[in-house]
Every structure is written in structure tokens, then in C-alpha cells.
Amino acid sequence: MSKIKEEFKHIKESQVTITQLMLPSHSNFSGKIHGGHILNLMDQIAFACASKHSGNYCVTASVNKVDFLNPIEVGELVTLKASINFTGRTSMVVGLRVESENIRTGEKKHCNSSYFTMVAKDENGKSAPIPGIILTTKSEIRRFARSVKRQEEGKNRTSRFSSKVFKTDDYLYLFERSNSKIELKENN
């Protein structure tokens, strides 16, 4: 097991911004940009930011919730911004923000934000230790703390719904006003 690197970097050192024109080939039949295309761009910029910070090839370990807040139109400029929010031993959380801009009107829209957990890999494909981050603003401290809390909540969420500990009767009230019907078979 590799140990923590005794090295730290300022967050600004690995921040990445890209802007792309959205073309008809990126759109669906209604002229809106495919969500999958935006996710692909988000993964690319998360990789670039994480690799720049770690100095290694990085892989996506998980993506925290992605909500598409506003549609992106063909002909708009899309700007993606990535920044390291948290560093562990070999992993980092990359915060992403996606904005679109109408070239004619100058109107800008926040389209989505998300958090990608990226893991650094060495030349043998093993997890590689990464530099820590130097936090210099209250906003950076808030983002770091939010990442720690998200990780804790994720572990709790995973264990609470594990098939070994899940108790069906404890959750039946959730179905009272749902658009579902339970036809539970014996031995399930």
C-alpha cells in the first residue's frame, strides 16, 4: 500500500476551463444538446483536472448526482470549469460547473454542476498517491468539507440499503402514495 505524498498544490494550479461550440451533430431531434454529450465533456474535463493535479493518468470512480437545470441549444457556447475540491490518498473530487452562452444575446445559463471522484493510476494500473491541496479561501474549505460529508453520507446510504440489513417493513410507508404496486411473492 502506498503512503500519502508529502506534497501539496494550490487548487488554482490544476483548474481547467474549456469552451466548445454546440453543433447540430451534438443535438437530439428537438435541437437540444444530448445530455450524454455533455456528460462526455464533463468526464473529459474532470480527467484533465485530476491528471493535471496528480501528474498521473486518472480514471473516473464515481459521479455524484447530475441534474440538467437548463437545456443547451445548438449554436450556443458551452463552458465547463473544473477544480479539485478534495484530495484523499489516491483519489480526488473534481467539482464541475457547466454554463451555456447564447452568442447573439450574451445570455448565460447555469446548466449543471456535478462532482466526479477520480483515482490516480501509476504506469502499472495501481492506485497512485497524489499531492494534497492547499485551501486558501473559505469557499475552498466549504467545498472540501462538503466532499467529506458527501462521502460519509454515501457510505451510510450504501450500508442502510444493503440486502443483509434492509428491512422491507421499515420502508413500506414510502409506497402508500407512490405510483407503484407491491405484489410480494413468498421467499423474496
PDB file of N, CA, C and O in Angstrom, residues 104-177:
ATOM      1  N   ARG A 104     -25.622  35.363 -29.651  1.00  0.00           N
ATOM      2  CA  ARG A 104     -26.265  36.594 -30.132  1.00  0.00           C
ATOM      3  C   ARG A 104     -26.688  37.523 -29.001  1.00  0.00           C
ATOM      4  O   ARG A 104     -26.509  38.731 -29.086  1.00  0.00           O
ATOM      5  N   THR A 105     -27.246  36.953 -27.918  1.00  0.00           N
ATOM      6  CA  THR A 105     -27.784  37.808 -26.845  1.00  0.00           C
ATOM      7  C   THR A 105     -26.801  37.986 -25.684  1.00  0.00           C
ATOM      8  O   THR A 105     -26.958  38.897 -24.883  1.00  0.00           O
ATOM      9  N   GLY A 106     -25.829  37.089 -25.578  1.00  0.00           N
ATOM     10  CA  GLY A 106     -24.894  37.147 -24.456  1.00  0.00           C
ATOM     11  C   GLY A 106     -25.458  36.535 -23.183  1.00  0.00           C
ATOM     12  O   GLY A 106     -24.788  36.496 -22.156  1.00  0.00           O
ATOM     13  N   GLU A 107     -26.711  36.021 -23.242  1.00  0.00           N
ATOM     14  CA  GLU A 107     -27.334  35.418 -22.060  1.00  0.00           C
ATOM     15  C   GLU A 107     -26.569  34.152 -21.665  1.00  0.00           C
ATOM     16  O   GLU A 107     -26.279  33.294 -22.499  1.00  0.00           O
ATOM     17  N   LYS A 108     -26.258  34.062 -20.369  1.00  0.00           N
ATOM     18  CA  LYS A 108     -25.572  32.881 -19.838  1.00  0.00           C
ATOM     19  C   LYS A 108     -26.516  32.132 -18.907  1.00  0.00           C
ATOM     20  O   LYS A 108     -27.289  32.742 -18.173  1.00  0.00           O
ATOM     21  N   LYS A 109     -26.440  30.785 -18.979  1.00  0.00           N
ATOM     22  CA  LYS A 109     -27.278  29.937 -18.127  1.00  0.00           C
ATOM     23  C   LYS A 109     -26.394  28.917 -17.416  1.00  0.00           C
ATOM     24  O   LYS A 109     -25.488  28.345 -18.024  1.00  0.00           O
ATOM     25  N   HIS A 110     -26.686  28.690 -16.141  1.00  0.00           N
ATOM     26  CA  HIS A 110     -26.052  27.592 -15.405  1.00  0.00           C
ATOM     27  C   HIS A 110     -26.810  26.330 -15.806  1.00  0.00           C
ATOM     28  O   HIS A 110     -28.012  26.219 -15.593  1.00  0.00           O
ATOM     29  N   CYS A 111     -26.116  25.388 -16.417  1.00  0.00           N
ATOM     30  CA  CYS A 111     -26.775  24.179 -16.928  1.00  0.00           C
ATOM     31  C   CYS A 111     -26.687  23.008 -15.970  1.00  0.00           C
ATOM     32  O   CYS A 111     -27.630  22.238 -15.848  1.00  0.00           O
ATOM     33  N   ASN A 112     -25.552  22.839 -15.317  1.00  0.00           N
ATOM     34  CA  ASN A 112     -25.446  21.832 -14.266  1.00  0.00           C
ATOM     35  C   ASN A 112     -24.126  21.946 -13.531  1.00  0.00           C
ATOM     36  O   ASN A 112     -23.200  22.596 -13.982  1.00  0.00           O
ATOM     37  N   SER A 113     -24.107  21.300 -12.384  1.00  0.00           N
ATOM     38  CA  SER A 113     -22.896  21.155 -11.582  1.00  0.00           C
ATOM     39  C   SER A 113     -22.853  19.706 -11.142  1.00  0.00           C
ATOM     40  O   SER A 113     -23.897  19.073 -10.986  1.00  0.00           O
ATOM     41  N   SER A 114     -21.665  19.199 -10.947  1.00  0.00           N
ATOM     42  CA  SER A 114     -21.533  17.819 -10.510  1.00  0.00           C
ATOM     43  C   SER A 114     -20.176  17.626  -9.869  1.00  0.00           C
ATOM     44  O   SER A 114     -19.327  18.518  -9.900  1.00  0.00           O
ATOM     45  N   TYR A 115     -20.010  16.458  -9.279  1.00  0.00           N
ATOM     46  CA  TYR A 115     -18.766  16.105  -8.599  1.00  0.00           C
ATOM     47  C   TYR A 115     -18.319  14.738  -9.087  1.00  0.00           C
ATOM     48  O   TYR A 115     -19.056  13.756  -8.964  1.00  0.00           O
ATOM     49  N   PHE A 116     -17.127  14.686  -9.659  1.00  0.00           N
ATOM     50  CA  PHE A 116     -16.556  13.447 -10.168  1.00  0.00           C
ATOM     51  C   PHE A 116     -15.445  13.015  -9.217  1.00  0.00           C
ATOM     52  O   PHE A 116     -14.556  13.808  -8.912  1.00  0.00           O
ATOM     53  N   THR A 117     -15.506  11.777  -8.757  1.00  0.00           N
ATOM     54  CA  THR A 117     -14.403  11.234  -7.966  1.00  0.00           C
ATOM     55  C   THR A 117     -13.472  10.523  -8.930  1.00  0.00           C
ATOM     56  O   THR A 117     -13.885   9.622  -9.661  1.00  0.00           O
ATOM     57  N   MET A 118     -12.228  10.975  -8.944  1.00  0.00           N
ATOM     58  CA  MET A 118     -11.224  10.454  -9.864  1.00  0.00           C
ATOM     59  C   MET A 118     -10.110   9.794  -9.054  1.00  0.00           C
ATOM     60  O   MET A 118      -9.776  10.255  -7.959  1.00  0.00           O
ATOM     61  N   VAL A 119      -9.549   8.717  -9.598  1.00  0.00           N
ATOM     62  CA  VAL A 119      -8.461   8.000  -8.935  1.00  0.00           C
ATOM     63  C   VAL A 119      -7.233   8.023  -9.844  1.00  0.00           C
ATOM     64  O   VAL A 119      -7.324   7.720 -11.030  1.00  0.00           O
ATOM     65  N   ALA A 120      -6.093   8.377  -9.248  1.00  0.00           N
ATOM     66  CA  ALA A 120      -4.831   8.412  -9.986  1.00  0.00           C
ATOM     67  C   ALA A 120      -4.282   6.997 -10.108  1.00  0.00           C
ATOM     68  O   ALA A 120      -4.351   6.200  -9.175  1.00  0.00           O
ATOM     69  N   LYS A 121      -3.727   6.700 -11.285  1.00  0.00           N
ATOM     70  CA  LYS A 121      -3.151   5.380 -11.546  1.00  0.00           C
ATOM     71  C   LYS A 121      -1.699   5.531 -11.965  1.00  0.00           C
ATOM     72  O   LYS A 121      -1.347   6.452 -12.701  1.00  0.00           O
ATOM     73  N   ASP A 122      -0.863   4.595 -11.514  1.00  0.00           N
ATOM     74  CA  ASP A 122       0.543   4.610 -11.933  1.00  0.00           C
ATOM     75  C   ASP A 122       0.692   3.847 -13.241  1.00  0.00           C
ATOM     76  O   ASP A 122      -0.300   3.381 -13.828  1.00  0.00           O
ATOM     77  N   GLU A 123       1.918   3.690 -13.708  1.00  0.00           N
ATOM     78  CA  GLU A 123       2.166   3.032 -15.001  1.00  0.00           C
ATOM     79  C   GLU A 123       1.778   1.559 -15.008  1.00  0.00           C
ATOM     80  O   GLU A 123       1.632   0.953 -16.066  1.00  0.00           O
ATOM     81  N   ASN A 124       1.571   0.961 -13.825  1.00  0.00           N
ATOM     82  CA  ASN A 124       1.149  -0.445 -13.733  1.00  0.00           C
ATOM     83  C   ASN A 124      -0.353  -0.588 -13.494  1.00  0.00           C
ATOM     84  O   ASN A 124      -0.837  -1.687 -13.246  1.00  0.00           O
ATOM     85  N   GLY A 125      -1.068   0.531 -13.517  1.00  0.00           N
ATOM     86  CA  GLY A 125      -2.513   0.488 -13.297  1.00  0.00           C
ATOM     87  C   GLY A 125      -2.907   0.425 -11.834  1.00  0.00           C
ATOM     88  O   GLY A 125      -4.074   0.243 -11.511  1.00  0.00           O
ATOM     89  N   LYS A 126      -1.961   0.598 -10.946  1.00  0.00           N
ATOM     90  CA  LYS A 126      -2.240   0.592  -9.498  1.00  0.00           C
ATOM     91  C   LYS A 126      -2.549   2.013  -9.043  1.00  0.00           C
ATOM     92  O   LYS A 126      -2.026   2.990  -9.599  1.00  0.00           O
ATOM     93  N   SER A 127      -3.369   2.130  -8.006  1.00  0.00           N
ATOM     94  CA  SER A 127      -3.681   3.449  -7.458  1.00  0.00           C
ATOM     95  C   SER A 127      -2.402   4.127  -6.990  1.00  0.00           C
ATOM     96  O   SER A 127      -1.569   3.510  -6.332  1.00  0.00           O
ATOM     97  N   ALA A 128      -2.252   5.400  -7.352  1.00  0.00           N
ATOM     98  CA  ALA A 128      -1.025   6.144  -7.065  1.00  0.00           C
ATOM     99  C   ALA A 128      -1.313   7.277  -6.078  1.00  0.00           C
ATOM    100  O   ALA A 128      -2.346   7.942  -6.180  1.00  0.00           O
ATOM    101  N   PRO A 129      -0.413   7.505  -5.130  1.00  0.00           N
ATOM    102  CA  PRO A 129      -0.607   8.616  -4.194  1.00  0.00           C
ATOM    103  C   PRO A 129      -0.570   9.958  -4.930  1.00  0.00           C
ATOM    104  O   PRO A 129       0.124  10.096  -5.947  1.00  0.00           O
ATOM    105  N   ILE A 130      -1.360  10.904  -4.428  1.00  0.00           N
ATOM    106  CA  ILE A 130      -1.469  12.217  -5.073  1.00  0.00           C
ATOM    107  C   ILE A 130      -1.088  13.322  -4.090  1.00  0.00           C
ATOM    108  O   ILE A 130      -1.138  13.123  -2.877  1.00  0.00           O
ATOM    109  N   PRO A 131      -0.738  14.489  -4.618  1.00  0.00           N
ATOM    110  CA  PRO A 131      -0.494  15.627  -3.731  1.00  0.00           C
ATOM    111  C   PRO A 131      -1.796  16.060  -3.055  1.00  0.00           C
ATOM    112  O   PRO A 131      -2.884  15.893  -3.615  1.00  0.00           O
ATOM    113  N   GLY A 132      -1.679  16.618  -1.873  1.00  0.00           N
ATOM    114  CA  GLY A 132      -2.836  17.211  -1.212  1.00  0.00           C
ATOM    115  C   GLY A 132      -3.116  18.577  -1.818  1.00  0.00           C
ATOM    116  O   GLY A 132      -2.423  19.013  -2.736  1.00  0.00           O
ATOM    117  N   ILE A 133      -4.137  19.247  -1.294  1.00  0.00           N
ATOM    118  CA  ILE A 133      -4.434  20.594  -1.775  1.00  0.00           C
ATOM    119  C   ILE A 133      -4.244  21.603  -0.651  1.00  0.00           C
ATOM    120  O   ILE A 133      -4.437  21.286   0.523  1.00  0.00           O
ATOM    121  N   ILE A 134      -3.881  22.790  -1.041  1.00  0.00           N
ATOM    122  CA  ILE A 134      -3.742  23.910  -0.121  1.00  0.00           C
ATOM    123  C   ILE A 134      -5.017  24.732  -0.230  1.00  0.00           C
ATOM    124  O   ILE A 134      -5.356  25.223  -1.306  1.00  0.00           O
ATOM    125  N   LEU A 135      -5.734  24.860   0.888  1.00  0.00           N
ATOM    126  CA  LEU A 135      -7.002  25.591   0.921  1.00  0.00           C
ATOM    127  C   LEU A 135      -6.721  27.024   1.355  1.00  0.00           C
ATOM    128  O   LEU A 135      -6.155  27.243   2.430  1.00  0.00           O
ATOM    129  N   THR A 136      -7.107  28.003   0.537  1.00  0.00           N
ATOM    130  CA  THR A 136      -6.756  29.400   0.823  1.00  0.00           C
ATOM    131  C   THR A 136      -7.960  30.318   1.002  1.00  0.00           C
ATOM    132  O   THR A 136      -7.780  31.488   1.317  1.00  0.00           O
ATOM    133  N   THR A 137      -9.180  29.792   0.768  1.00  0.00           N
ATOM    134  CA  THR A 137     -10.373  30.629   0.937  1.00  0.00           C
ATOM    135  C   THR A 137     -11.433  29.853   1.712  1.00  0.00           C
ATOM    136  O   THR A 137     -11.401  28.617   1.779  1.00  0.00           O
ATOM    137  N   LYS A 138     -12.387  30.572   2.262  1.00  0.00           N
ATOM    138  CA  LYS A 138     -13.497  29.928   2.962  1.00  0.00           C
ATOM    139  C   LYS A 138     -14.314  29.070   2.001  1.00  0.00           C
ATOM    140  O   LYS A 138     -14.828  28.020   2.366  1.00  0.00           O
ATOM    141  N   SER A 139     -14.413  29.500   0.757  1.00  0.00           N
ATOM    142  CA  SER A 139     -15.142  28.740  -0.256  1.00  0.00           C
ATOM    143  C   SER A 139     -14.462  27.393  -0.512  1.00  0.00           C
ATOM    144  O   SER A 139     -15.133  26.361  -0.642  1.00  0.00           O
ATOM    145  N   GLU A 140     -13.140  27.386  -0.590  1.00  0.00           N
ATOM    146  CA  GLU A 140     -12.400  26.131  -0.779  1.00  0.00           C
ATOM    147  C   GLU A 140     -12.561  25.210   0.422  1.00  0.00           C
ATOM    148  O   GLU A 140     -12.721  23.989   0.258  1.00  0.00           O
ATOM    149  N   ILE A 141     -12.554  25.774   1.623  1.00  0.00           N
ATOM    150  CA  ILE A 141     -12.765  24.980   2.846  1.00  0.00           C
ATOM    151  C   ILE A 141     -14.169  24.390   2.834  1.00  0.00           C
ATOM    152  O   ILE A 141     -14.371  23.219   3.161  1.00  0.00           O
ATOM    153  N   ARG A 142     -15.176  25.195   2.414  1.00  0.00           N
ATOM    154  CA  ARG A 142     -16.567  24.722   2.344  1.00  0.00           C
ATOM    155  C   ARG A 142     -16.683  23.562   1.360  1.00  0.00           C
ATOM    156  O   ARG A 142     -17.317  22.542   1.648  1.00  0.00           O
ATOM    157  N   ARG A 143     -16.055  23.683   0.200  1.00  0.00           N
ATOM    158  CA  ARG A 143     -16.122  22.614  -0.805  1.00  0.00           C
ATOM    159  C   ARG A 143     -15.444  21.336  -0.301  1.00  0.00           C
ATOM    160  O   ARG A 143     -15.928  20.236  -0.540  1.00  0.00           O
ATOM    161  N   PHE A 144     -14.320  21.480   0.369  1.00  0.00           N
ATOM    162  CA  PHE A 144     -13.613  20.320   0.927  1.00  0.00           C
ATOM    163  C   PHE A 144     -14.510  19.630   1.964  1.00  0.00           C
ATOM    164  O   PHE A 144     -14.710  18.411   1.920  1.00  0.00           O
ATOM    165  N   ALA A 145     -15.076  20.432   2.894  1.00  0.00           N
ATOM    166  CA  ALA A 145     -15.943  19.875   3.942  1.00  0.00           C
ATOM    167  C   ALA A 145     -17.173  19.202   3.335  1.00  0.00           C
ATOM    168  O   ALA A 145     -17.586  18.124   3.777  1.00  0.00           O
ATOM    169  N   ARG A 146     -17.750  19.820   2.294  1.00  0.00           N
ATOM    170  CA  ARG A 146     -18.919  19.223   1.635  1.00  0.00           C
ATOM    171  C   ARG A 146     -18.562  17.872   1.027  1.00  0.00           C
ATOM    172  O   ARG A 146     -19.337  16.912   1.097  1.00  0.00           O
ATOM    173  N   SER A 147     -17.377  17.762   0.451  1.00  0.00           N
ATOM    174  CA  SER A 147     -16.942  16.483  -0.122  1.00  0.00           C
ATOM    175  C   SER A 147     -16.796  15.412   0.948  1.00  0.00           C
ATOM    176  O   SER A 147     -17.193  14.259   0.742  1.00  0.00           O
ATOM    177  N   VAL A 148     -16.241  15.781   2.093  1.00  0.00           N
ATOM    178  CA  VAL A 148     -16.099  14.821   3.204  1.00  0.00           C
ATOM    179  C   VAL A 148     -17.476  14.343   3.661  1.00  0.00           C
ATOM    180  O   VAL A 148     -17.707  13.144   3.828  1.00  0.00           O
ATOM    181  N   LYS A 149     -18.399  15.280   3.835  1.00  0.00           N
ATOM    182  CA  LYS A 149     -19.759  14.918   4.274  1.00  0.00           C
ATOM    183  C   LYS A 149     -20.469  14.057   3.234  1.00  0.00           C
ATOM    184  O   LYS A 149     -21.171  13.111   3.577  1.00  0.00           O
ATOM    185  N   ARG A 150     -20.301  14.359   1.949  1.00  0.00           N
ATOM    186  CA  ARG A 150     -20.913  13.550   0.888  1.00  0.00           C
ATOM    187  C   ARG A 150     -20.418  12.111   0.944  1.00  0.00           C
ATOM    188  O   ARG A 150     -21.182  11.179   0.754  1.00  0.00           O
ATOM    189  N   GLN A 151     -19.113  11.955   1.190  1.00  0.00           N
ATOM    190  CA  GLN A 151     -18.546  10.607   1.283  1.00  0.00           C
ATOM    191  C   GLN A 151     -19.149   9.854   2.469  1.00  0.00           C
ATOM    192  O   GLN A 151     -19.502   8.682   2.353  1.00  0.00           O
ATOM    193  N   GLU A 152     -19.283  10.523   3.604  1.00  0.00           N
ATOM    194  CA  GLU A 152     -19.872   9.889   4.787  1.00  0.00           C
ATOM    195  C   GLU A 152     -21.317   9.491   4.527  1.00  0.00           C
ATOM    196  O   GLU A 152     -21.740   8.390   4.864  1.00  0.00           O
ATOM    197  N   GLU A 153     -22.088  10.392   3.929  1.00  0.00           N
ATOM    198  CA  GLU A 153     -23.489  10.112   3.623  1.00  0.00           C
ATOM    199  C   GLU A 153     -23.617   8.966   2.618  1.00  0.00           C
ATOM    200  O   GLU A 153     -24.519   8.145   2.712  1.00  0.00           O
ATOM    201  N   GLY A 154     -22.716   8.915   1.653  1.00  0.00           N
ATOM    202  CA  GLY A 154     -22.731   7.847   0.657  1.00  0.00           C
ATOM    203  C   GLY A 154     -22.498   6.486   1.283  1.00  0.00           C
ATOM    204  O   GLY A 154     -23.159   5.511   0.946  1.00  0.00           O
ATOM    205  N   LYS A 155     -21.563   6.418   2.214  1.00  0.00           N
ATOM    206  CA  LYS A 155     -21.294   5.147   2.907  1.00  0.00           C
ATOM    207  C   LYS A 155     -22.493   4.727   3.727  1.00  0.00           C
ATOM    208  O   LYS A 155     -22.867   3.556   3.740  1.00  0.00           O
ATOM    209  N   ASN A 156     -23.141   5.672   4.398  1.00  0.00           N
ATOM    210  CA  ASN A 156     -24.319   5.369   5.199  1.00  0.00           C
ATOM    211  C   ASN A 156     -25.463   4.902   4.309  1.00  0.00           C
ATOM    212  O   ASN A 156     -26.149   3.934   4.621  1.00  0.00           O
ATOM    213  N   ARG A 157     -25.647   5.587   3.171  1.00  0.00           N
ATOM    214  CA  ARG A 157     -26.719   5.234   2.239  1.00  0.00           C
ATOM    215  C   ARG A 157     -26.520   3.824   1.697  1.00  0.00           C
ATOM    216  O   ARG A 157     -27.438   3.035   1.604  1.00  0.00           O
ATOM    217  N   THR A 158     -25.287   3.495   1.367  1.00  0.00           N
ATOM    218  CA  THR A 158     -24.978   2.172   0.829  1.00  0.00           C
ATOM    219  C   THR A 158     -25.240   1.084   1.858  1.00  0.00           C
ATOM    220  O   THR A 158     -25.864   0.072   1.564  1.00  0.00           O
ATOM    221  N   SER A 159     -24.803   1.288   3.085  1.00  0.00           N
ATOM    222  CA  SER A 159     -24.950   0.240   4.105  1.00  0.00           C
ATOM    223  C   SER A 159     -26.405   0.079   4.544  1.00  0.00           C
ATOM    224  O   SER A 159     -26.865  -1.019   4.808  1.00  0.00           O
ATOM    225  N   ARG A 160     -27.156   1.165   4.608  1.00  0.00           N
ATOM    226  CA  ARG A 160     -28.545   1.112   5.058  1.00  0.00           C
ATOM    227  C   ARG A 160     -29.418   0.288   4.117  1.00  0.00           C
ATOM    228  O   ARG A 160     -30.385  -0.335   4.537  1.00  0.00           O
ATOM    229  N   PHE A 161     -29.067   0.273   2.828  1.00  0.00           N
ATOM    230  CA  PHE A 161     -29.870  -0.458   1.857  1.00  0.00           C
ATOM    231  C   PHE A 161     -29.213  -1.754   1.389  1.00  0.00           C
ATOM    232  O   PHE A 161     -29.639  -2.351   0.413  1.00  0.00           O
ATOM    233  N   SER A 162     -28.202  -2.170   2.099  1.00  0.00           N
ATOM    234  CA  SER A 162     -27.575  -3.452   1.813  1.00  0.00           C
ATOM    235  C   SER A 162     -28.611  -4.557   2.021  1.00  0.00           C
ATOM    236  O   SER A 162     -29.418  -4.512   2.957  1.00  0.00           O
ATOM    237  N   SER A 163     -28.612  -5.562   1.163  1.00  0.00           N
ATOM    238  CA  SER A 163     -29.600  -6.638   1.281  1.00  0.00           C
ATOM    239  C   SER A 163     -29.490  -7.381   2.606  1.00  0.00           C
ATOM    240  O   SER A 163     -30.459  -7.976   3.069  1.00  0.00           O
ATOM    241  N   LYS A 164     -28.330  -7.311   3.233  1.00  0.00           N
ATOM    242  CA  LYS A 164     -28.139  -8.003   4.515  1.00  0.00           C
ATOM    243  C   LYS A 164     -28.829  -7.297   5.678  1.00  0.00           C
ATOM    244  O   LYS A 164     -29.190  -7.933   6.656  1.00  0.00           O
ATOM    245  N   VAL A 165     -28.986  -5.973   5.593  1.00  0.00           N
ATOM    246  CA  VAL A 165     -29.568  -5.228   6.718  1.00  0.00           C
ATOM    247  C   VAL A 165     -30.916  -4.580   6.395  1.00  0.00           C
ATOM    248  O   VAL A 165     -31.607  -4.126   7.295  1.00  0.00           O
ATOM    249  N   PHE A 166     -31.307  -4.543   5.135  1.00  0.00           N
ATOM    250  CA  PHE A 166     -32.549  -3.891   4.745  1.00  0.00           C
ATOM    251  C   PHE A 166     -33.755  -4.644   5.292  1.00  0.00           C
ATOM    252  O   PHE A 166     -33.862  -5.857   5.161  1.00  0.00           O
ATOM    253  N   LYS A 167     -34.664  -3.890   5.906  1.00  0.00           N
ATOM    254  CA  LYS A 167     -35.901  -4.468   6.444  1.00  0.00           C
ATOM    255  C   LYS A 167     -37.075  -3.856   5.676  1.00  0.00           C
ATOM    256  O   LYS A 167     -37.402  -2.683   5.844  1.00  0.00           O
ATOM    257  N   THR A 168     -37.702  -4.676   4.855  1.00  0.00           N
ATOM    258  CA  THR A 168     -38.790  -4.230   3.988  1.00  0.00           C
ATOM    259  C   THR A 168     -39.871  -3.495   4.769  1.00  0.00           C
ATOM    260  O   THR A 168     -40.327  -2.426   4.352  1.00  0.00           O
ATOM    261  N   ASP A 169     -40.286  -4.042   5.881  1.00  0.00           N
ATOM    262  CA  ASP A 169     -41.382  -3.451   6.660  1.00  0.00           C
ATOM    263  C   ASP A 169     -41.083  -2.022   7.096  1.00  0.00           C
ATOM    264  O   ASP A 169     -42.000  -1.211   7.249  1.00  0.00           O
ATOM    265  N   ASP A 170     -39.835  -1.687   7.281  1.00  0.00           N
ATOM    266  CA  ASP A 170     -39.461  -0.328   7.703  1.00  0.00           C
ATOM    267  C   ASP A 170     -39.703   0.706   6.610  1.00  0.00           C
ATOM    268  O   ASP A 170     -39.737   1.916   6.886  1.00  0.00           O
ATOM    269  N   TYR A 171     -39.889   0.262   5.373  1.00  0.00           N
ATOM    270  CA  TYR A 171     -39.995   1.199   4.253  1.00  0.00           C
ATOM    271  C   TYR A 171     -41.319   1.114   3.496  1.00  0.00           C
ATOM    272  O   TYR A 171     -41.501   1.832   2.518  1.00  0.00           O
ATOM    273  N   LEU A 172     -42.229   0.286   3.944  1.00  0.00           N
ATOM    274  CA  LEU A 172     -43.497   0.137   3.229  1.00  0.00           C
ATOM    275  C   LEU A 172     -44.299   1.437   3.171  1.00  0.00           C
ATOM    276  O   LEU A 172     -45.029   1.674   2.212  1.00  0.00           O
ATOM    277  N   TYR A 173     -44.158   2.303   4.169  1.00  0.00           N
ATOM    278  CA  TYR A 173     -44.885   3.579   4.169  1.00  0.00           C
ATOM    279  C   TYR A 173     -44.514   4.430   2.937  1.00  0.00           C
ATOM    280  O   TYR A 173     -45.312   5.255   2.489  1.00  0.00           O
ATOM    281  N   LEU A 174     -43.349   4.228   2.374  1.00  0.00           N
ATOM    282  CA  LEU A 174     -42.921   5.002   1.209  1.00  0.00           C
ATOM    283  C   LEU A 174     -43.779   4.723  -0.024  1.00  0.00           C
ATOM    284  O   LEU A 174     -43.832   5.519  -0.949  1.00  0.00           O
ATOM    285  N   PHE A 175     -44.452   3.587  -0.026  1.00  0.00           N
ATOM    286  CA  PHE A 175     -45.215   3.169  -1.202  1.00  0.00           C
ATOM    287  C   PHE A 175     -46.682   3.575  -1.141  1.00  0.00           C
ATOM    288  O   PHE A 175     -47.405   3.406  -2.097  1.00  0.00           O
ATOM    289  N   GLU A 176     -47.124   4.151  -0.003  1.00  0.00           N
ATOM    290  CA  GLU A 176     -48.538   4.480   0.173  1.00  0.00           C
ATOM    291  C   GLU A 176     -49.059   5.438  -0.881  1.00  0.00           C
ATOM    292  O   GLU A 176     -50.168   5.294  -1.357  1.00  0.00           O
ATOM    293  N   ARG A 177     -48.273   6.427  -1.250  1.00  0.00           N
ATOM    294  CA  ARG A 177     -48.721   7.411  -2.244  1.00  0.00           C
ATOM    295  C   ARG A 177     -47.854   7.366  -3.495  1.00  0.00           C
ATOM    296  O   ARG A 177     -47.749   8.344  -4.216  1.00  0.00           O
TER     297      ARG A 177
END
